[in-house]
Amino acid sequence: MSQKNKRKQQKKRSSRTRKPAISLTAATADKHVLYQRSVQDAEITQEFMDEIFASRRSDRALSLREDFCGTALLCAQWVKSHNERTAVGLDLDRDTLNWGMANNISPLGDAAARIQLKCQDVLDAAPGNGFDIVVAFNFSYFVFKQRQVMCQYFKNVHTAMNDGGLFILDLHGGPDAQFRMEEPTDMGEFDYVWDQDQFCPITHNTLCHIHFHFRDGSKMRNAFTYDWRMWTMPELRDILSEAGFSQIDAWFDEDNGNDEYAICKTTENMEAWVAYLAAWK
Ligand SMILES: C[S@@+](CC[C@H](N)C(=O)[O-])C[C@H]1O[C@@H](n2cnc3c(N)ncnc32)[C@H](O)[C@@H]1O
């Protein structure tokens, strides 16, 4: 998690320093605003998706399905990035989708018509019209703890995609990801705190939280909680193959934090890493 934050912060630093100081407190802050500022940089992510797509395709990806879309920030960036691009966002949480519609989608004006947000379980997603890219980011699919369920999800994605389509997943690991720890990151007006609360080596079940701590001393504890299984890369690659994906590339940042992702066959281990799997139909 820390590496991902580092690269997002590097890009965001200049814009953040230009903003006037606003005094945020636990009572006044909006947890979705804090999450988006701390964890997401939709522009970097969309550019990286384009880079991965271009690694095996010479055309432009137009249709996106963003699974576990939350506030659908990435859907908004996707349609902003090209006037023929369309996006479908899926999430179980109605309130989060409503927040995303009001704050990320409606402000797009006409482009908002190219986005559909659906309140549903990704496991129940209908095949759809065919997507060029499906993504599941910020480890959200770790919510599926059983192999059989993960395989069902991957098969569902495979069915929903166009031939030659791309499914991108991020994952994190390394020995540091298995220890209890709270890692604060200074976001200027507040600290973003990643809390690895529990990890079981037998099940790989992990319980994590996001907290926000403010300069006035107030705290928003457990703003978000994730009850996940920490899957390993070989496990996921095996399941993706079983679900029908023909080619699975591992994108790894071998400089660890320098945002120099490339397809790797093998690599050295690191204390903590964030990597991506690109699975092709
Ligand atoms: C970690 S957030 C991810 C938000 C965003 N995609 C991102 O990259 O930051 C996880 C989201 O997954 C949603 N979620 C969890 N289980 C789901 C499921 N089975 N189907 C659809 N959405 C689900 C939650 O409601 C939550 O909004």
PDB file of C-alpha atoms in Angstrom, residues 65 90 118 120-129 131 156 159-160:
ATOM      1  CA  ARG A  65     -16.218  -1.907 -16.825  1.00  0.00           C
ATOM      2  CA  LEU A  90     -20.495  -1.763 -10.558  1.00  0.00           C
ATOM      3  CA  LYS A 118     -25.124  -0.137 -11.408  1.00  0.00           C
ATOM      4  CA  GLN A 120     -25.086  -4.804  -7.858  1.00  0.00           C
ATOM      5  CA  ASP A 121     -22.775  -7.614  -6.861  1.00  0.00           C
ATOM      6  CA  VAL A 122     -20.035  -8.087  -9.446  1.00  0.00           C
ATOM      7  CA  LEU A 123     -20.757 -11.821  -9.241  1.00  0.00           C
ATOM      8  CA  ASP A 124     -24.221 -11.170 -10.695  1.00  0.00           C
ATOM      9  CA  ALA A 125     -23.081  -8.899 -13.508  1.00  0.00           C
ATOM     10  CA  ALA A 126     -24.808  -9.620 -16.801  1.00  0.00           C
ATOM     11  CA  PRO A 127     -22.530 -10.306 -19.802  1.00  0.00           C
ATOM     12  CA  GLY A 128     -23.109  -6.768 -21.171  1.00  0.00           C
ATOM     13  CA  ASN A 129     -22.266  -5.551 -24.649  1.00  0.00           C
ATOM     14  CA  PHE A 131     -15.933  -4.562 -22.743  1.00  0.00           C
ATOM     15  CA  ASN A 156     -17.967 -13.719 -15.231  1.00  0.00           C
ATOM     16  CA  THR A 159     -17.686 -13.650 -20.456  1.00  0.00           C
ATOM     17  CA  ALA A 160     -18.301  -9.902 -20.276  1.00  0.00           C
TER      18      ALA A 160
END
